[in-house]
CSV table of C-alpha atoms in Angstrom, one decimal:
chain,number,residue,atom,x,y,z
Z,107,MET,CA,35.2,66.5,-76.7
Z,108,THR,CA,36.3,69.8,-78.1
Z,109,TYR,CA,34.6,73.2,-77.9
Z,110,ASN,CA,33.4,74.4,-81.3
Z,111,SER,CA,32.8,78.2,-81.4
Z,112,ASP,CA,30.9,78.5,-84.6
Z,113,THR,CA,27.3,79.8,-84.6
Z,114,ILE,CA,24.6,77.2,-84.1
Z,115,SER,CA,20.8,77.2,-84.3
Z,116,ALA,CA,17.9,74.8,-83.6
Z,117,ILE,CA,14.2,74.6,-82.7
Z,118,SER,CA,14.1,74.4,-78.9
Z,119,THR,CA,10.4,73.5,-78.5
Z,120,PRO,CA,8.9,70.0,-79.2
Z,121,SER,CA,7.8,69.1,-82.7
Z,122,GLY,CA,4.1,69.7,-83.3
Z,123,THR,CA,1.5,72.4,-83.2
Z,124,GLY,CA,1.2,74.8,-80.3
Z,125,GLY,CA,0.7,78.4,-79.3
Z,126,ILE,CA,4.3,79.3,-80.0
Z,127,ALA,CA,7.5,77.7,-81.1
Z,128,VAL,CA,11.0,78.9,-80.0
Z,129,LEU,CA,14.2,78.8,-81.9
Z,130,ARG,CA,17.6,79.4,-80.4
Z,131,VAL,CA,20.8,80.8,-82.0
Z,132,SER,CA,24.1,80.9,-80.2
Z,133,GLY,CA,27.6,82.0,-81.1
Z,134,ASP,CA,29.7,85.1,-81.8
Z,135,ARG,CA,27.6,86.0,-84.9
Z,136,ALA,CA,24.2,85.1,-83.5
Z,137,ILE,CA,22.9,88.7,-83.2
Z,138,GLN,CA,24.3,89.7,-86.6
Z,139,ILE,CA,22.8,86.7,-88.4
Z,140,VAL,CA,19.3,87.2,-87.0
Z,141,THR,CA,19.5,90.9,-87.6
Z,142,GLU,CA,19.9,90.2,-91.3
Z,143,VAL,CA,16.5,88.4,-91.5
Z,144,PHE,CA,14.6,90.5,-88.9
Z,145,GLU,CA,12.6,93.7,-89.8
Z,146,SER,CA,12.0,96.0,-86.9
Z,147,LYS,CA,12.0,99.7,-86.0
Z,148,LYS,CA,15.3,99.2,-84.2
Z,149,SER,CA,18.4,97.1,-85.3
Z,150,LEU,CA,19.2,94.2,-82.9
Z,151,LEU,CA,22.9,95.3,-83.1
Z,152,SER,CA,22.1,98.4,-81.0
Z,153,VAL,CA,19.7,96.9,-78.4
Z,154,LYS,CA,20.6,96.1,-74.8
Z,155,SER,CA,21.0,92.5,-73.5
Z,156,HIS,CA,18.0,90.8,-72.0
Z,157,THR,CA,15.5,92.7,-74.0
Z,158,ALA,CA,12.6,91.5,-76.3
Z,159,HIS,CA,11.7,93.0,-79.6
Z,160,PHE,CA,8.7,92.7,-81.9
Z,161,GLY,CA,9.1,92.4,-85.7
Z,162,LYS,CA,9.0,90.2,-88.7
Z,163,ILE,CA,11.2,87.4,-90.0
Z,164,VAL,CA,11.7,87.9,-93.8
Z,165,ASP,CA,13.3,86.0,-96.6
Z,166,GLN,CA,14.1,88.3,-99.5
Z,167,ASN,CA,11.3,90.7,-98.6
Z,168,LYS,CA,8.8,87.8,-98.1
Z,169,ILE,CA,7.3,87.7,-94.6
Z,170,ILE,CA,7.6,84.3,-92.9
Z,171,ASP,CA,6.1,85.3,-89.6
Z,172,GLU,CA,5.6,88.0,-87.0
Z,173,VAL,CA,7.9,87.2,-84.0
Z,174,ILE,CA,9.3,88.3,-80.7
Z,175,ILE,CA,13.1,88.3,-80.6
Z,176,THR,CA,14.9,88.1,-77.2
Z,177,VAL,CA,18.6,89.1,-77.1
Z,178,PHE,CA,21.1,87.8,-74.6
Z,179,LYS,CA,24.7,89.2,-75.0
Z,180,ALA,CA,27.8,87.3,-73.9
Z,181,PRO,CA,28.7,86.4,-71.3
Z,182,LYS,CA,25.4,86.9,-69.6
Z,183,SER,CA,23.5,84.2,-71.4
Z,184,TYR,CA,22.7,80.5,-71.0
Z,185,THR,CA,25.6,79.4,-73.2
Z,186,GLY,CA,28.0,82.2,-72.2
Z,187,GLU,CA,27.9,83.3,-75.9
Z,188,ASN,CA,25.7,85.8,-77.8
Z,189,VAL,CA,22.2,84.1,-77.8
Z,190,VAL,CA,19.1,85.0,-79.7
Z,191,GLU,CA,15.8,83.3,-79.1
Z,192,ILE,CA,13.0,83.7,-81.7
Z,193,SER,CA,9.4,83.1,-80.5
Z,194,CYS,CA,7.2,82.5,-83.5
Z,195,HIS,CA,3.6,81.1,-84.0
Z,196,GLY,CA,3.5,77.5,-83.1
Z,197,SER,CA,3.2,76.0,-86.6
Z,198,ASN,CA,5.7,73.3,-87.3
Z,199,PHE,CA,5.9,74.6,-90.9
Z,200,ILE,CA,6.7,78.2,-89.8
Z,201,ALA,CA,9.4,77.0,-87.3
Z,202,HIS,CA,11.1,75.0,-89.9
Z,203,GLN,CA,10.9,77.8,-92.5
Z,204,ILE,CA,12.7,80.1,-90.0
Z,205,LEU,CA,15.3,77.3,-89.2
Z,206,GLU,CA,16.0,76.8,-92.9
Z,207,LEU,CA,16.6,80.5,-93.2
Z,208,LEU,CA,19.0,80.5,-90.2
Z,209,LEU,CA,20.9,77.4,-91.5
Z,210,ARG,CA,22.1,79.4,-94.5
Z,211,LYS,CA,24.6,81.0,-92.1
Z,212,THR,CA,24.6,78.8,-89.1
Z,213,ARG,CA,25.1,75.1,-88.3
Z,214,LEU,CA,22.4,72.9,-86.9
Z,215,ALA,CA,23.1,72.3,-83.2
Z,216,GLU,CA,24.0,68.8,-82.0
Z,217,PRO,CA,21.8,67.2,-79.3
Z,218,GLY,CA,22.6,69.1,-76.0
Z,219,GLU,CA,25.1,71.4,-77.7
Z,220,PHE,CA,23.7,74.6,-76.2
Z,221,THR,CA,24.1,73.1,-72.7
Z,222,GLN,CA,27.5,71.7,-73.7
Z,223,ARG,CA,28.6,75.2,-74.5
Z,224,ALA,CA,27.3,76.4,-71.1
Z,225,PHE,CA,29.5,73.8,-69.5
Z,226,PHE,CA,32.6,74.7,-71.5
Z,227,ASN,CA,32.1,78.4,-70.8
Z,228,ASN,CA,31.8,77.7,-67.0
Z,229,LYS,CA,28.1,78.7,-66.8
Z,230,LEU,CA,27.2,75.2,-65.5
Z,231,ASP,CA,29.2,72.4,-63.8
Z,232,LEU,CA,28.6,68.8,-64.7
Z,233,THR,CA,26.1,68.2,-61.9
Z,234,GLN,CA,24.1,71.2,-63.1
Z,235,VAL,CA,24.2,69.9,-66.7
Z,236,GLU,CA,22.7,66.6,-65.5
Z,237,ALA,CA,20.1,68.6,-63.5
Z,238,VAL,CA,19.0,70.4,-66.7
Z,239,GLY,CA,18.2,67.0,-68.2
Z,240,ASP,CA,16.5,65.8,-65.0
Z,241,LEU,CA,14.4,69.1,-64.9
Z,242,ILE,CA,13.2,68.6,-68.5
Z,243,ASN,CA,12.2,65.0,-67.7
Z,244,ALA,CA,10.8,65.6,-64.2
Z,245,ARG,CA,7.4,64.0,-63.9
Z,246,THR,CA,6.4,64.8,-60.3
Z,247,LYS,CA,6.8,67.6,-57.7
Z,248,LYS,CA,9.7,65.9,-55.8
Z,249,SER,CA,11.7,65.0,-58.9
Z,250,HIS,CA,11.2,68.6,-60.0
Z,251,GLN,CA,12.4,69.9,-56.6
Z,252,ALA,CA,15.5,67.6,-56.6
Z,253,ALA,CA,16.5,68.6,-60.1
Z,254,LEU,CA,16.0,72.3,-59.3
Z,255,GLN,CA,18.1,72.1,-56.2
Z,256,GLN,CA,20.9,70.5,-58.1
Z,257,LEU,CA,20.6,73.1,-60.9
Z,258,GLU,CA,21.0,75.8,-58.2
Z,259,GLY,CA,24.2,74.2,-57.1
Z,260,SER,CA,23.3,72.2,-54.0
Z,261,LEU,CA,25.4,69.1,-54.9
Z,262,GLN,CA,28.2,71.2,-56.4
Z,263,ARG,CA,28.6,73.2,-53.1
Z,264,LYS,CA,28.7,69.9,-51.1
Z,265,ILE,CA,31.4,68.5,-53.4
Z,266,GLU,CA,33.4,71.7,-53.3
Z,267,LYS,CA,33.4,71.6,-49.5
Z,268,LEU,CA,34.6,68.0,-49.5
Z,269,LEU,CA,37.3,68.9,-52.0
Z,270,THR,CA,38.5,71.8,-49.9
Z,271,LYS,CA,39.0,69.4,-46.9
Z,272,LEU,CA,40.8,66.8,-49.0
Z,273,THR,CA,43.1,69.4,-50.4
Z,274,LYS,CA,43.8,70.7,-46.9
Z,275,TYR,CA,44.9,67.3,-45.6
Z,276,ARG,CA,46.9,66.5,-48.8
Z,277,THR,CA,48.7,69.8,-48.4
Z,278,LEU,CA,49.6,69.0,-44.8
Z,279,ILE,CA,50.8,65.6,-45.7
Z,280,GLU,CA,53.0,66.9,-48.6
Z,281,LEU,CA,54.4,69.6,-46.4
Z,282,GLU,CA,55.3,66.9,-43.8
Z,283,ILE,CA,57.2,65.0,-46.5
Z,284,ASP,CA,59.5,68.1,-46.9
Z,285,PHE,CA,59.8,68.5,-43.1
Z,286,VAL,CA,60.8,64.9,-42.6
Z,287,GLU,CA,63.5,65.2,-45.3
Z,288,GLN,CA,64.8,68.2,-43.2
Z,289,GLY,CA,64.7,66.2,-40.0
Z,290,LEU,CA,61.7,68.2,-38.7
Z,291,SER,CA,58.1,67.1,-38.0
Z,292,GLU,CA,55.1,69.4,-37.6
Z,293,LEU,CA,52.2,67.1,-38.3
Z,294,ASN,CA,50.0,65.7,-35.5
Z,295,ILE,CA,49.4,62.4,-37.4
Z,296,LYS,CA,46.9,61.0,-34.9
Z,297,LYS,CA,44.7,64.1,-35.2
Z,298,THR,CA,45.0,64.0,-39.0
Z,299,GLU,CA,44.0,60.3,-39.0
Z,300,LYS,CA,41.0,61.2,-36.8
Z,301,ASP,CA,40.0,64.0,-39.2
Z,302,LEU,CA,40.3,61.8,-42.2
Z,303,TRP,CA,37.9,59.3,-40.6
Z,304,LYS,CA,35.4,62.2,-40.0
Z,305,LEU,CA,35.7,63.0,-43.7
Z,306,HIS,CA,35.2,59.3,-44.5
Z,307,SER,CA,31.9,59.5,-42.6
Z,308,GLU,CA,30.8,62.6,-44.6
Z,309,LEU,CA,31.5,60.8,-47.8
Z,310,ASN,CA,29.6,57.7,-46.7
Z,311,LYS,CA,26.6,59.9,-45.8
Z,312,LEU,CA,26.7,61.4,-49.2
Z,313,ALA,CA,27.0,58.0,-50.9
Z,314,ALA,CA,23.9,56.9,-48.9
Z,315,THR,CA,21.8,59.6,-50.6
Z,316,GLY,CA,22.3,57.9,-53.9
Z,317,ASN,CA,19.5,55.4,-53.5
Z,318,GLU,CA,17.1,58.2,-52.6
Z,319,GLY,CA,18.3,60.3,-55.5
Z,320,LEU,CA,17.8,57.5,-58.0
Z,321,ILE,CA,14.3,56.9,-56.6
Z,322,LEU,CA,13.4,60.6,-56.9
Z,323,ARG,CA,14.6,60.7,-60.5
Z,324,ASP,CA,13.5,57.3,-61.8
Z,325,GLY,CA,10.7,56.4,-59.4
Z,326,LEU,CA,10.1,53.8,-56.6
Z,327,LYS,CA,9.7,50.4,-58.2
Z,328,VAL,CA,6.8,48.5,-56.5
Z,329,SER,CA,5.9,45.0,-57.6
Z,330,LEU,CA,2.5,43.4,-56.8
Z,331,VAL,CA,3.2,39.7,-56.2
Z,332,GLY,CA,1.1,36.7,-55.2
Z,333,ALA,CA,-0.7,33.6,-56.4
Z,334,PRO,CA,-3.2,33.9,-59.2
Z,335,ASN,CA,-6.5,35.5,-58.4
Z,336,VAL,CA,-5.6,37.0,-55.0
Z,337,GLY,CA,-6.5,40.5,-56.3
Z,338,LYS,CA,-3.2,41.9,-57.6
Z,339,SER,CA,-4.8,43.5,-60.6
Z,340,SER,CA,-7.6,44.9,-58.5
Z,341,ILE,CA,-5.1,46.6,-56.2
Z,342,PHE,CA,-3.2,47.7,-59.3
Z,343,ASN,CA,-6.3,49.4,-60.7
Z,344,ALA,CA,-7.2,50.8,-57.3
Z,345,PHE,CA,-3.8,52.6,-57.2
Z,346,LEU,CA,-4.3,54.0,-60.7
Z,347,GLU,CA,-8.0,54.8,-60.0
Z,348,THR,CA,-8.9,53.3,-63.4
Z,349,GLU,CA,-9.5,49.9,-65.0
Z,350,ARG,CA,-6.0,49.4,-66.4
Z,351,ALA,CA,-5.7,45.7,-65.8
Z,352,ILE,CA,-8.3,43.1,-66.7
Z,353,VAL,CA,-9.9,41.5,-63.7
Z,354,THR,CA,-11.7,38.2,-63.9
Z,355,PRO,CA,-12.3,35.3,-61.5
Z,356,HIS,CA,-10.1,33.1,-63.7
Z,357,PRO,CA,-6.5,32.5,-62.7
Z,358,GLY,CA,-3.7,33.5,-65.2
Z,359,THR,CA,-5.5,36.5,-66.7
Z,360,THR,CA,-2.3,38.6,-66.4
Z,361,ARG,CA,0.1,36.8,-68.6
Z,362,ASP,CA,2.8,39.5,-68.7
Z,363,TYR,CA,3.6,42.3,-66.3
Z,364,LEU,CA,1.9,45.7,-66.6
Z,365,GLU,CA,3.6,48.9,-65.7
Z,366,GLU,CA,2.1,52.2,-64.8
Z,367,VAL,CA,3.3,55.4,-63.1
Z,368,ILE,CA,1.6,57.4,-60.4
Z,369,SER,CA,2.5,60.4,-58.3
Z,370,LEU,CA,2.2,59.7,-54.5
Z,371,LYS,CA,2.4,63.0,-52.6
Z,372,GLY,CA,4.8,64.3,-55.2
Z,373,TYR,CA,6.9,61.2,-55.4
Z,374,LEU,CA,7.2,59.1,-58.6
Z,375,VAL,CA,6.1,55.5,-58.1
Z,376,ARG,CA,6.3,52.8,-60.8
Z,377,ILE,CA,3.8,50.0,-60.1
Z,378,PHE,CA,4.2,46.6,-61.7
Z,379,ASP,CA,1.3,44.1,-61.8
Z,380,THR,CA,3.1,40.8,-62.3
Z,381,ALA,CA,1.8,37.5,-63.6
Z,382,GLY,CA,0.6,35.2,-60.8
Z,383,LEU,CA,3.5,33.1,-59.6
Z,384,ARG,CA,2.5,29.5,-60.3
Z,385,LYS,CA,3.6,26.4,-62.3
Z,386,THR,CA,2.0,26.4,-65.7
Z,387,GLU,CA,2.1,24.5,-68.9
Z,388,ASP,CA,1.0,27.5,-70.9
Z,389,ALA,CA,4.1,28.7,-72.8
Z,390,ILE,CA,3.0,32.3,-73.1
Z,391,GLU,CA,2.1,32.5,-69.4
Z,392,LYS,CA,5.4,30.9,-68.5
Z,393,ILE,CA,7.3,33.7,-70.3
Z,394,GLY,CA,5.3,36.3,-68.4
Z,395,ILE,CA,6.1,34.6,-65.1
Z,396,ASP,CA,9.8,34.5,-65.9
Z,397,ARG,CA,9.7,38.2,-66.7
Z,398,SER,CA,7.9,38.8,-63.5
Z,399,TYR,CA,10.9,37.2,-61.6
Z,400,GLN,CA,13.2,39.8,-63.2
Z,401,ILE,CA,10.9,42.7,-62.3
Z,402,ILE,CA,10.7,41.4,-58.7
Z,403,LYS,CA,14.5,41.2,-58.4
Z,404,ASN,CA,14.8,44.8,-59.5
Z,405,SER,CA,12.1,46.2,-57.3
Z,406,HIS,CA,12.6,48.5,-54.3
Z,407,ILE,CA,9.4,47.2,-52.7
Z,408,VAL,CA,7.4,44.0,-53.2
Z,409,LEU,CA,3.8,43.9,-52.1
Z,410,PHE,CA,3.1,40.2,-51.3
Z,411,ILE,CA,-0.6,39.8,-51.6
Z,412,ILE,CA,-2.8,37.0,-50.2
Z,413,ASP,CA,-6.5,36.6,-50.0
Z,414,GLY,CA,-6.8,34.5,-46.9
Z,415,SER,CA,-4.5,31.5,-46.8
Z,416,GLU,CA,-0.7,32.2,-46.2
Z,417,ASN,CA,1.3,30.8,-49.1
Z,418,LYS,CA,4.5,30.2,-47.1
Z,419,GLN,CA,6.2,28.4,-50.0
Z,420,GLU,CA,5.8,31.4,-52.2
Z,421,LEU,CA,6.8,33.8,-49.4
Z,422,ASN,CA,10.0,31.7,-48.8
Z,423,LEU,CA,10.7,31.9,-52.5
Z,424,LEU,CA,10.4,35.7,-52.5
Z,425,GLN,CA,12.7,36.0,-49.5
Z,426,LYS,CA,15.3,34.1,-51.5
Z,427,LEU,CA,14.9,36.4,-54.5
Z,428,ILE,CA,15.1,39.7,-52.6
Z,429,ASP,CA,15.9,41.2,-49.2
Z,430,PRO,CA,13.0,40.3,-46.9
Z,431,ALA,CA,13.1,43.8,-45.6
Z,432,LYS,CA,11.7,44.9,-49.0
Z,433,ILE,CA,8.6,42.8,-48.7
Z,434,ILE,CA,5.3,44.3,-47.4
Z,435,LYS,CA,2.6,41.7,-46.7
Z,436,ILE,CA,-0.9,42.5,-47.8
Z,437,LEU,CA,-4.2,40.8,-46.9
Z,438,ASN,CA,-6.7,41.6,-49.7
Z,439,LYS,CA,-10.5,41.0,-49.8
Z,440,THR,CA,-10.9,41.9,-46.1
Z,441,ASP,CA,-14.6,42.5,-46.8
Z,442,LEU,CA,-14.9,38.6,-46.7
Z,443,PHE,CA,-13.2,38.2,-43.3
Z,444,SER,CA,-14.4,38.3,-39.7
Z,445,LYS,CA,-12.9,40.7,-37.1
Z,446,LYS,CA,-11.2,37.8,-35.4
Z,447,GLU,CA,-9.6,36.7,-38.7
Z,448,GLU,CA,-8.4,40.2,-39.4
Z,449,ASP,CA,-6.8,40.5,-35.9
Z,450,ASN,CA,-4.9,37.3,-36.6
Z,451,PHE,CA,-3.4,38.7,-39.7
Z,452,LYS,CA,-2.6,42.0,-38.1
Z,453,GLN,CA,-0.5,40.1,-35.5
Z,454,LYS,CA,1.4,38.6,-38.4
Z,455,ARG,CA,2.2,42.2,-39.6
Z,456,TYR,CA,-0.1,42.2,-42.6
Z,457,ILE,CA,-1.6,45.4,-43.9
Z,458,LEU,CA,-5.3,44.8,-44.4
Z,459,CYS,CA,-7.2,46.1,-47.5
Z,460,SER,CA,-10.1,45.6,-49.8
Z,461,ALA,CA,-9.3,46.7,-53.3
Z,462,ILE,CA,-12.9,46.3,-54.4
Z,463,LYS,CA,-14.1,48.6,-51.6
Z,464,LYS,CA,-10.9,50.7,-51.7
Z,465,ASP,CA,-10.6,50.2,-47.9
Z,466,GLY,CA,-7.0,50.2,-46.5
Z,467,LEU,CA,-5.4,51.7,-49.5
Z,468,ASP,CA,-4.5,54.9,-47.7
Z,469,ARG,CA,-2.6,52.8,-45.1
Z,470,LEU,CA,-0.8,51.1,-47.9
Z,471,LYS,CA,0.2,54.3,-49.5
Z,472,GLU,CA,1.4,55.7,-46.2
Z,473,ARG,CA,3.6,52.7,-45.8
Z,474,LEU,CA,5.1,53.2,-49.2
Z,475,LEU,CA,5.8,56.9,-48.4
Z,476,LYS,CA,8.0,55.8,-45.4
Z,477,GLU,CA,10.3,54.2,-47.9
Z,478,ILE,CA,10.9,57.3,-50.0
Z,479,GLU,CA,10.2,60.5,-48.0
Z,480,ILE,CA,13.1,62.9,-48.2
Z,481,SER,CA,13.3,66.1,-46.1
Z,482,GLU,CA,13.5,69.5,-47.7
Z,483,LYS,CA,16.7,70.0,-45.7
Z,484,GLU,CA,18.3,67.0,-47.3
Z,485,LEU,CA,17.3,68.1,-50.8
Z,486,HIS,CA,18.7,71.5,-50.2
Z,487,SER,CA,22.0,70.2,-48.8
Z,488,GLY,CA,22.7,68.2,-52.0
Z,489,ILE,CA,22.1,64.5,-52.9
Z,490,LEU,CA,23.4,62.2,-55.5
Z,491,THR,CA,21.0,61.5,-58.3
Z,492,ASN,CA,22.6,59.1,-60.8
Z,493,SER,CA,24.9,56.1,-61.0
Z,494,ARG,CA,27.8,58.1,-62.4
Z,495,GLN,CA,27.9,60.3,-59.3
Z,496,ILE,CA,27.4,57.4,-56.9
Z,497,ALA,CA,30.3,55.4,-58.5
Z,498,ALA,CA,32.6,58.5,-58.3
Z,499,VAL,CA,31.9,59.0,-54.5
Z,500,LYS,CA,32.5,55.3,-53.9
Z,501,ARG,CA,35.9,55.5,-55.6
Z,502,SER,CA,36.7,58.5,-53.5
Z,503,ILE,CA,35.8,56.6,-50.3
Z,504,LYS,CA,38.0,53.7,-51.4
Z,505,SER,CA,41.0,56.0,-52.1
Z,506,LEU,CA,40.5,57.8,-48.7
Z,507,GLU,CA,40.4,54.4,-47.0
Z,508,LYS,CA,43.8,53.5,-48.6
Z,509,ALA,CA,45.2,56.9,-47.4
Z,510,ILE,CA,44.1,56.1,-43.8
Z,511,VAL,CA,45.6,52.6,-44.0
Z,512,SER,CA,48.9,54.0,-45.3
Z,513,ILE,CA,49.0,56.2,-42.2
Z,514,LYS,CA,48.1,53.4,-39.8
Z,515,LYS,CA,50.7,51.0,-41.3
Z,516,LYS,CA,53.3,53.8,-41.7
Z,517,LEU,CA,53.8,53.0,-45.4
Z,518,GLY,CA,55.1,56.5,-46.0
Z,519,TYR,CA,53.5,59.9,-46.6
Z,520,GLU,CA,54.1,59.7,-50.3
Z,521,PHE,CA,51.5,56.9,-50.5
Z,522,THR,CA,49.1,58.9,-48.3
Z,523,ALA,CA,49.4,62.0,-50.5
Z,524,PHE,CA,48.9,59.9,-53.7
Z,525,ASP,CA,45.7,58.3,-52.3
Z,526,LEU,CA,44.3,61.6,-51.1
Z,527,LYS,CA,44.9,63.0,-54.6
Z,528,GLU,CA,43.0,60.0,-56.1
Z,529,ALA,CA,40.1,60.7,-53.7
Z,530,SER,CA,40.0,64.3,-54.8
Z,531,SER,CA,40.1,63.3,-58.5
Z,532,ALA,CA,37.1,61.1,-58.1
Z,533,LEU,CA,35.1,64.0,-56.7
Z,534,GLU,CA,36.3,66.4,-59.3
Z,535,GLU,CA,34.9,64.0,-61.9
Z,536,ILE,CA,31.4,64.6,-60.4
Z,537,ILE,CA,31.4,68.4,-61.0
Z,538,GLY,CA,33.4,68.1,-64.3
Z,539,LYS,CA,36.8,69.6,-63.2
Z,540,ILE,CA,38.4,66.5,-64.7
Z,541,THR,CA,36.4,64.1,-66.8
Z,542,SER,CA,36.8,61.8,-69.8
Z,543,GLU,CA,35.4,62.5,-73.3
Z,544,ASP,CA,33.3,59.3,-73.1
Z,545,ILE,CA,31.5,60.5,-70.0
Z,546,LEU,CA,30.8,63.9,-71.6
Z,547,ASN,CA,29.5,62.2,-74.8
Z,548,GLU,CA,27.2,60.0,-72.7
Z,549,ILE,CA,25.7,62.9,-70.8
Z,550,PHE,CA,25.1,65.2,-73.7
Z,551,SER,CA,23.8,62.5,-76.0
Z,552,ASN,CA,20.8,62.2,-73.7
Z,553,PHE,CA,19.7,65.7,-74.5
Z,554,CYS,CA,17.4,66.7,-77.4
Z,555,ILE,CA,18.4,69.0,-80.2
Z,556,GLY,CA,17.7,72.6,-79.0
Z,557,LYS,CA,18.8,72.3,-75.4
């Protein structure tokens, strides 16, 4: 991916009607080009950076709209180039009229090209680029906080610290190679090996944040599972506080899974109401049940729901499909049970609830929160938030392990230095110090035009 320095423009706000629309222009000639179509008491060429100016956008003396122009001069701008933002009235027609005018002397920006230029001009590292996308797509308080912390450099700082340590040990090893050739030895190899194991532990702790980060960004996947008519859809509706799923006394009402998203104390939770797991001759219902199995396999948590009788066969099947630790057992319809019967199920580690009366749902929500709560300290210190970052850290760990093995087996310091270099390279990919064009294309293709 090459950096193109021509001047680009695009509409930055979503399509449709609103109070205002914003257009963005970036490049060496951005201020000059906008000046040519902007009537105001003062020329934009003479104004200071980070100032806003009222005036009119005109096309051959024909007024298109009254606007506010904001000027950001290089290098103190989002892209690192001269940037002009035009705030006009929120008519889709007006915004496109202004864009057509700009495109006479600019090029339409590619998706994510403004942020791409920020990356190439060292305004953002690659984790911050990804954070911009996550911030735009944030749907809850916690996903917003995670994206904001990453944009402010929390993960970048953590990676840089790890890289500093790896570089230090690789330098010591490479110096030792020279000393050995001269018949000298300065390195305390046992201490170095011990220090590398400490670094290995730090990397493992960082890798462990990946699952939490994915959940913060994409949501905790929770499947409601159980025999037909145990009240899965009623619990689904109770979570949503609306009648989303059809509830009837007839088994097999839910023939395909339903998915909805809720915010649980700021955390994104994706709830799946699955088809009742049973043998059926109905072709359509069978397809729904097969799809439900796939949803269950990909869930972080499965709520196994019964309404009185334990379905051990179904529970055993679930435990073969997923890690038993992911299963939370729920007794629904507790309004129909005696105190003695409820105590019996409590002893079997069931959470008791009545979806109809909305009793016990708070206990269930608290149980789900235990699976996803992340401290403010952990967010601030930097966590992994996507599969690319997780894979890179795992590669770094693997290379570091090879380096430690080469020391243990006395394979030669050249091997140790090489493996430490590989461990560093994997971390450098995370922040974009080294990266492939395919990775950059994949990241920036997920952005919309105008960002």
